[in-house]
Amino acid sequence: EVQLVESGGGLVKPGGSLRLSCAASGFAFSTYSMNWVRQAPGKGLEWVSSISSSSSYIYYADSVKGRFTISRDNAKNSLYLQMNSLRAEDTAVYYCGSKAAIDYWGQGTLVTVSS
Amino acid sequence: EIVLTQSPGTLSLSPGERGTLSCRASQSVTSNYLAWYQQKPGQAPRLLIYGASSRATGIPDRFSGSGSGTDFTLTITRLEPEDFAVYYCQQYGSSPYTFGQGTKLEIK
């Protein structure tokens, strides 16, 4: 069974940092691109970042470029999102998802940026 | 950046009816890399269609996708009660991989 489990969310002050993790199991993690997608409360989906299977290609939304860093560890079947200089508008549920057309999604982890 | 505009914003239909949802791109979507997702309250999205017209694994055949270039359509024939949800399109052909704003399909 495919599982994606996010962790690392929580309450952080503006300007602070958080590191999200996504643990993958049940599929050949190292062969697929991975994504982070977020959803602010009551809003639509927003693509955040993608990373290719070997980390050769990395892309970011303009809204997070320069502040967020995506990475992966294929030996640990894990995906990460380092989030720095957090703003109130980064408050959202963050999902990890597999492949370009995202066929598997985690349950999401809530990040709240507030003083 | 490719902007995806979904219409209508809200679609009110009855079970058994046919639903037609539109997704229009501000420029041509590379290789028709266009996906459709369904999202219910409190749940993660679910992939329905990829490559504009290919159904994802386990998706009933009442869901179909069509279109190319800048105009795409998700059609749901014979709406079931569980189909009432929010639907999003996403292009994954060129970064940034943008989503549409969503169409809410509600029971009339």
Short mmCIF file of C-alpha atoms in Angstrom, two decimals:
data_model
loop_
_atom_site.label_atom_id
_atom_site.label_comp_id
_atom_site.label_asym_id
_atom_site.label_seq_id
_atom_site.Cartn_x
_atom_site.Cartn_y
_atom_site.Cartn_z
CA GLU A 1 0.00 0.00 0.00
CA VAL A 2 1.33 3.42 -0.93
CA GLN A 3 1.72 5.80 1.99
CA LEU A 4 2.92 9.37 2.22
CA VAL A 5 3.13 10.75 5.73
CA GLU A 6 3.96 14.40 6.33
CA SER A 7 5.32 15.75 9.60
CA GLY A 8 6.95 18.86 10.97
CA GLY A 9 4.08 21.32 10.83
CA GLY A 10 3.14 23.59 13.67
CA LEU A 11 2.90 27.15 14.92
CA VAL A 12 5.78 29.48 14.08
CA LYS A 13 6.27 33.24 14.35
CA PRO A 14 6.69 35.42 11.27
CA GLY A 15 10.30 35.30 10.12
CA GLY A 16 10.78 31.86 11.62
CA SER A 17 11.68 28.54 10.03
CA LEU A 18 10.25 25.04 9.81
CA ARG A 19 11.32 21.86 8.11
CA LEU A 20 8.62 19.57 6.75
CA SER A 21 9.26 15.90 6.09
CA CYS A 22 7.36 13.37 4.00
CA ALA A 23 8.00 9.67 4.56
CA ALA A 24 7.15 7.48 1.59
CA SER A 25 6.49 3.76 1.45
CA GLY A 26 4.87 1.19 -0.82
CA PHE A 27 6.30 2.41 -4.12
CA ALA A 28 9.63 3.00 -5.86
CA PHE A 29 10.22 6.43 -4.34
CA SER A 30 13.62 6.94 -5.95
CA THR A 31 12.22 6.68 -9.48
CA TYR A 32 9.57 9.39 -9.26
CA SER A 33 9.44 13.14 -9.04
CA MET A 34 7.87 14.55 -5.91
CA ASN A 35 5.94 17.70 -5.06
CA TRP A 36 4.78 19.98 -2.29
CA VAL A 37 1.34 21.53 -2.67
CA ARG A 38 -0.33 23.76 -0.10
CA GLN A 39 -3.85 24.89 0.68
CA ALA A 40 -4.59 27.93 2.79
CA PRO A 41 -7.67 27.66 5.02
CA GLY A 42 -10.80 27.78 2.88
CA LYS A 43 -8.80 28.37 -0.30
CA GLY A 44 -7.75 26.42 -3.36
CA LEU A 45 -4.68 24.36 -4.10
CA GLU A 46 -1.33 26.06 -4.71
CA TRP A 47 1.64 24.19 -6.15
CA VAL A 48 4.77 25.01 -4.14
CA SER A 49 7.73 23.01 -5.43
CA SER A 50 8.81 19.92 -7.37
CA ILE A 51 11.96 17.83 -7.43
CA SER A 52 12.96 15.21 -9.98
CA SER A 53 13.85 11.65 -9.03
CA SER A 54 17.60 12.31 -8.86
CA SER A 55 17.27 15.91 -7.62
CA SER A 56 18.62 17.18 -10.93
CA TYR A 57 15.61 19.38 -11.60
CA ILE A 58 14.05 21.57 -8.94
CA TYR A 59 11.28 24.11 -9.42
CA TYR A 60 9.56 26.60 -7.13
CA ALA A 61 6.53 28.84 -7.18
CA ASP A 62 7.48 32.50 -7.31
CA SER A 63 5.75 33.00 -3.95
CA VAL A 64 8.34 30.82 -2.16
CA LYS A 65 11.44 31.13 -4.33
CA GLY A 66 14.47 32.13 -2.28
CA ARG A 67 12.78 31.21 1.00
CA PHE A 68 11.90 27.50 0.63
CA THR A 69 14.21 24.64 -0.32
CA ILE A 70 13.01 21.23 -1.46
CA SER A 71 15.23 18.19 -1.11
CA ARG A 72 15.01 14.42 -0.95
CA ASP A 73 16.92 11.45 0.40
CA ASN A 74 16.25 8.43 -1.77
CA ALA A 75 18.07 6.13 0.64
CA LYS A 76 15.57 7.10 3.33
CA ASN A 77 12.52 7.35 1.01
CA SER A 78 11.99 10.86 2.29
CA LEU A 79 11.11 14.28 0.91
CA TYR A 80 11.75 17.55 2.71
CA LEU A 81 10.78 21.20 2.56
CA GLN A 82 12.92 23.69 4.44
CA MET A 83 10.88 26.85 4.96
CA ASN A 84 12.64 30.04 6.02
CA SER A 85 11.51 33.64 6.46
CA LEU A 86 7.96 32.46 6.97
CA ARG A 87 5.09 34.88 6.46
CA ALA A 88 1.45 34.90 7.54
CA GLU A 89 0.45 34.08 3.96
CA ASP A 90 2.39 30.80 4.17
CA THR A 91 -0.23 29.51 6.62
CA ALA A 92 -1.69 26.40 4.99
CA VAL A 93 -1.96 22.65 4.99
CA TYR A 94 1.09 21.34 3.17
CA TYR A 95 0.73 18.14 1.16
CA CYS A 96 3.44 16.02 -0.38
CA GLY A 97 2.56 14.17 -3.56
CA SER A 98 4.15 11.80 -6.01
CA LYS A 99 4.75 12.17 -9.74
CA ALA A 100 4.05 15.10 -12.04
CA ALA A 101 0.32 14.38 -12.20
CA ILE A 102 0.04 13.77 -8.48
CA ASP A 103 -1.37 10.29 -8.06
CA TYR A 104 -0.66 9.82 -4.36
CA TRP A 105 -1.06 12.45 -1.67
CA GLY A 106 -0.25 12.56 1.99
CA GLN A 107 -2.80 13.60 4.58
CA GLY A 108 -1.19 17.01 4.96
CA THR A 109 0.47 18.89 7.80
CA LEU A 110 -0.74 22.26 9.04
CA VAL A 111 1.68 25.18 9.17
CA THR A 112 0.46 28.25 11.01
CA VAL A 113 2.51 31.44 10.87
CA SER A 114 1.33 33.86 13.53
CA SER A 115 2.70 36.02 16.29
CA GLU B 1 3.35 31.46 -15.88
CA ILE B 2 0.31 29.64 -17.27
CA VAL B 3 -2.89 30.86 -15.64
CA LEU B 4 -5.71 28.32 -15.52
CA THR B 5 -9.26 29.66 -15.34
CA GLN B 6 -12.00 27.24 -14.35
CA SER B 7 -15.67 27.76 -15.07
CA PRO B 8 -18.20 27.87 -13.70
CA GLY B 9 -17.17 28.72 -10.17
CA THR B 10 -20.13 26.76 -8.83
CA LEU B 11 -22.22 24.19 -10.68
CA SER B 12 -25.57 23.12 -9.22
CA LEU B 13 -26.87 19.84 -10.57
CA SER B 14 -28.97 16.87 -9.50
CA PRO B 15 -27.84 13.26 -9.18
CA GLY B 16 -28.18 11.49 -12.51
CA GLU B 17 -27.47 14.65 -14.52
CA ARG B 18 -24.37 15.32 -16.60
CA GLY B 19 -21.74 17.75 -15.39
CA THR B 20 -19.38 19.66 -17.66
CA LEU B 21 -16.48 21.57 -16.12
CA SER B 22 -14.15 23.82 -18.09
CA CYS B 23 -10.48 24.73 -17.66
CA ARG B 24 -8.97 27.36 -19.92
CA ALA B 25 -5.23 28.07 -20.04
CA SER B 26 -3.66 31.45 -20.75
CA GLN B 27 -1.23 29.72 -23.14
CA SER B 28 -0.89 26.30 -24.64
CA VAL B 29 -0.25 23.50 -22.14
CA THR B 30 2.91 21.62 -23.06
CA SER B 31 2.16 18.13 -24.37
CA ASN B 32 -1.38 18.48 -22.95
CA TYR B 33 0.01 17.76 -19.48
CA LEU B 34 -3.28 18.66 -17.81
CA ALA B 35 -4.67 16.87 -14.77
CA TRP B 36 -8.01 16.97 -12.96
CA TYR B 37 -8.44 16.38 -9.23
CA GLN B 38 -11.42 15.93 -6.96
CA GLN B 39 -11.33 17.16 -3.38
CA LYS B 40 -13.88 16.55 -0.64
CA PRO B 41 -13.95 18.49 2.65
CA GLY B 42 -11.19 17.48 5.04
CA GLN B 43 -9.55 15.18 2.50
CA ALA B 44 -6.53 15.34 0.26
CA PRO B 45 -7.20 15.74 -3.46
CA ARG B 46 -7.63 12.66 -5.63
CA LEU B 47 -6.26 12.36 -9.16
CA LEU B 48 -9.00 11.71 -11.71
CA ILE B 49 -7.48 12.47 -15.11
CA TYR B 50 -3.92 12.97 -16.38
CA GLY B 51 -2.59 13.83 -19.80
CA ALA B 52 -5.89 15.62 -20.45
CA SER B 53 -7.83 12.43 -21.16
CA SER B 54 -6.37 9.39 -19.39
CA ARG B 55 -8.27 8.13 -16.36
CA ALA B 56 -6.22 7.43 -13.26
CA THR B 57 -6.28 4.00 -11.68
CA GLY B 58 -9.61 3.10 -10.13
CA ILE B 59 -11.51 6.10 -11.49
CA PRO B 60 -15.02 5.20 -12.75
CA ASP B 61 -15.64 5.57 -16.47
CA ARG B 62 -18.34 8.19 -15.85
CA PHE B 63 -15.40 10.60 -15.52
CA SER B 64 -13.81 11.66 -18.80
CA GLY B 65 -11.40 14.37 -19.84
CA SER B 66 -11.00 16.02 -23.21
CA GLY B 67 -9.37 18.97 -24.88
CA SER B 68 -5.99 20.15 -26.01
CA GLY B 69 -3.91 23.28 -26.26
CA THR B 70 -5.70 25.85 -24.12
CA ASP B 71 -9.20 24.41 -23.66
CA PHE B 72 -9.94 21.39 -21.51
CA THR B 73 -13.10 19.78 -20.19
CA LEU B 74 -13.96 17.34 -17.44
CA THR B 75 -17.26 15.56 -18.03
CA ILE B 76 -19.09 13.55 -15.42
CA THR B 77 -21.98 11.57 -16.84
CA ARG B 78 -24.77 10.38 -14.53
CA LEU B 79 -23.72 12.21 -11.36
CA GLU B 80 -23.59 10.07 -8.24
CA PRO B 81 -24.08 11.55 -4.73
CA GLU B 82 -20.38 11.02 -3.97
CA ASP B 83 -19.34 13.17 -6.97
CA PHE B 84 -20.38 16.42 -5.32
CA ALA B 85 -17.09 18.02 -4.40
CA VAL B 86 -14.58 20.63 -5.58
CA TYR B 87 -12.68 19.95 -8.80
CA TYR B 88 -9.32 21.43 -9.77
CA CYS B 89 -7.35 21.36 -12.97
CA GLN B 90 -3.55 21.57 -12.96
CA GLN B 91 -1.00 21.93 -15.72
CA TYR B 92 2.31 20.13 -15.16
CA GLY B 93 3.91 20.77 -18.52
CA SER B 94 5.89 23.87 -17.61
CA SER B 95 6.99 25.31 -14.31
CA PRO B 96 5.33 26.76 -12.30
CA TYR B 97 2.86 23.88 -12.28
CA THR B 98 -0.25 25.95 -11.70
CA PHE B 99 -3.71 24.96 -10.48
CA GLY B 100 -7.02 26.46 -11.46
CA GLN B 101 -9.10 28.13 -8.78
CA GLY B 102 -11.55 25.24 -8.60
CA THR B 103 -15.18 24.48 -9.49
CA LYS B 104 -17.56 23.52 -6.70
CA LEU B 105 -20.08 20.92 -7.83
CA GLU B 106 -23.06 21.12 -5.50
CA ILE B 107 -26.34 19.29 -5.22
CA LYS B 108 -29.27 21.22 -6.65
#
